[in-house]
């Protein structure tokens, strides 16, 4: 299996001389094609910083991030935005759908700067929307649909370019438990059926139990990782809870 | 910390936000101050003093300007306050009393007002001359305006703006009492939702918009000179203005919706983003866009009319005074000939013999019968003599006539061809003269000859028995540099002979002065209107840019580049700025066409020039807006 994303000694410091805060202290890891990786950890552990760096929204202070054989840490801004558009997909906690666009337009947005014909776009849209179960929402506006539906639209937008990696930042954070599990099921379905590589930051053990692997981060370093393997989701969930308990104590997110 | 400290701190920290409001205040003050200075200026009152009409125009313009500036300041102030609602809400939330916050806003506004008043008057004093010179240059006028500092103007400006400032400050004081805390916090996030296209309704309302504007155009291009003139004008104004409003409220959205559904090129990033944003905004902006369209149209009509009247000064003067110099006695004419010889000026000289005789013109256009009722204002000329003097005429029978009537050009004053003038020659004899042709010009100036009928030689002899005979001596001279001296001599001679004494050059010069001032005021107001409309759109657009910041952030995260986002913004802004301008110009062209129909004067060249200048200055605001957007997007 090929490596899609590789981080080498990823370091990030904030602040200037005298008052330096080290958010990431040289993290090394690889993510292979078709993995569904969860990143967990207490608040302040550096989850979001790591996510921003991996997804090229932020740059590391030191270290390398290789995505599909390119070191994105050194890429120029202009090239980077094109790279982001073509190879990465994003799902945010607060959906970030454009409220002036219909569902269909929101999903097609990343394709609008490509030379793709209208017919091809429609075909892709139909395919993606069907898999996420939002086909009948195409002509609605974001304010007309529920949070869970919005997040599925966001997932469809992330999917439509067939990205190398999809980044999901707390995708269930704003959803009720039913909508959350329905979304997670869709994501894991995409992961298994389409071999989509997904990296998801979450603080919810239930959400991460859908993953194939979970990375735990504490104080800017990788604390441990868990593989799901052949065990059931329930069993995996219990192991995640155990680690979290060990990590836990003070400073852990109170939900 | 006292309220005053808070005010000071606030103003220092938010300087950029305040500066926009500050600049529009200063702009208004400068404009008003310059206008007030003009009004009290000696060189201008000299021109005005001779003409009551100009005085009226000046006063009316003063009120228009004042009203406009007050509305403009009020608009920018409420825009400014609206932007700060959240901040005010926060003060209230942390426990500052409404009364205290109200006081804070009151002080802020007073401080800003007084400060901008001082700055405005200072800048106005420094730049008013430059400004006036620039405006004169821009319009190619040769008016001599020497602006002098006027204490009266300062006082007037100060009083007016202090009143405005106090009023606005009080309004600010009460703002906290008008809103709940929730309102204050939702001010920014409360945005209009895209209403689903209810296709039936949007077709009806959108279609109605087009229909109303079309109806206004149609009505105005027909014959509007009827007894119901004012009713028609009112209907036209209403249907065009309301139609424009509906255009922005529904029609544009409807057409865009159609485009969104059917256009093949729609799925491009710039299209998808600009069209959807415009559809989202346009409904809420309908009132502002209508205002801007109507203001643009009004400005263009006003400037177009004044400019073209200036443009046509020469032709107008010539139509009033067909010959350069006119005298009415043999001796005076001889004296004038001597002067011409003395000054060595080439000239063409003609003599006309006219008969003043009363006639019944009740068959003619409505104004005629009463005005020309007494015989003094009706003249008969001899066909042979007129033809000999170089005026071409059709051959006339004994009971036929050609009327020379300079006003019969347009639709108001129709040519009198086919009408009959009844002349009572003596107790038993009556002559009915049939008008076979009506010329839209004069043979002699109306002071000498009034309403002019050319008749057959025999008829002329016949008429001269009962009427008052008169000889008119006219001169055309070479355009030379001795014109001033000649005019002086002419005045002298005419005065000694006890005659009225206006030469073509007098009329031309007077026209140049009064129309020059007229267009100067028109241009001045036009510029003010333009600056204000430009600012209004600019304010609106930059506040939208702020609201769209989050959208741009999302787009950036999704991997869209600055140039891709800017191309979408460009499309959107070109449309937002262009639409009111194009519709405004269209409205103004129709209005000007109506005026052309009425007066018969061609306005095309001056109007095109006015439109072009307007468009160029207007697009400076587009450019400013684009710069602001670029800054917002780049700074993400």
Coordinates of N, CA, C and O in Angstrom, one line a residue, chain B residues 15 33 53 57 84 102 162 207 234 264 318 333 335 422 461 464 505 518 607:
Chain B
X15 N -9.9 54.8 14.4 CA -9.7 56.0 13.5 C -10.1 55.6 12.1 O -10.7 56.5 11.4
X33 N -19.8 75.1 1.9 CA -19.1 76.4 2.1 C -18.7 77.1 0.8 O -18.9 78.3 0.7
X53 N -34.0 85.8 -12.7 CA -34.2 84.4 -13.0 C -33.0 83.6 -12.3 O -33.1 82.6 -11.7
X57 N -32.7 80.8 -9.4 CA -32.0 79.5 -9.6 C -31.0 79.3 -8.5 O -30.8 78.2 -7.9
X84 N -21.6 49.9 14.2 CA -21.1 49.9 15.6 C -22.0 49.3 16.6 O -21.8 49.3 17.8
X102 N -25.6 56.5 25.5 CA -26.2 57.6 24.7 C -25.4 58.8 24.8 O -25.1 59.4 23.8
X162 N -23.9 73.2 12.4 CA -24.1 73.0 13.9 C -25.5 72.5 14.1 O -25.6 71.5 14.9
X207 N -42.0 41.2 -14.5 CA -42.6 41.7 -15.7 C -43.2 43.1 -15.6 O -43.1 43.9 -16.4
X234 N -46.7 63.4 -14.2 CA -46.8 62.7 -12.9 C -46.8 61.2 -13.1 O -46.1 60.4 -12.5
X264 N -25.4 28.1 -20.4 CA -24.4 26.9 -20.4 C -23.1 27.3 -19.8 O -22.4 26.4 -19.2
X318 N -28.3 84.3 -32.0 CA -28.5 84.6 -33.4 C -30.0 84.5 -33.7 O -30.5 85.3 -34.5
X333 N -28.7 105.7 -38.3 CA -28.1 104.7 -39.2 C -26.9 105.4 -39.9 O -25.8 104.8 -40.1
X335 N -25.1 107.9 -38.8 CA -24.0 108.0 -37.8 C -23.2 106.7 -37.7 O -22.0 106.7 -37.6
X422 N -56.7 87.4 -39.6 CA -57.7 88.3 -40.1 C -57.4 89.7 -39.8 O -57.1 90.1 -38.7
X461 N -48.7 97.3 -49.6 CA -49.1 98.7 -49.9 C -50.5 99.0 -49.3 O -50.7 100.0 -48.6
X464 N -50.2 99.3 -45.6 CA -49.5 100.5 -45.1 C -50.4 101.7 -45.0 O -50.0 102.7 -44.3
X505 N -24.2 91.1 -30.2 CA -23.1 90.8 -29.3 C -23.5 90.9 -27.9 O -23.0 90.2 -27.0
X518 N -25.3 79.4 -15.0 CA -26.4 78.4 -14.9 C -25.7 77.0 -15.0 O -25.9 76.2 -14.1
X607 N -24.9 66.2 -24.4 CA -25.3 65.1 -23.5 C -24.3 64.0 -23.5 O -24.0 63.5 -22.4

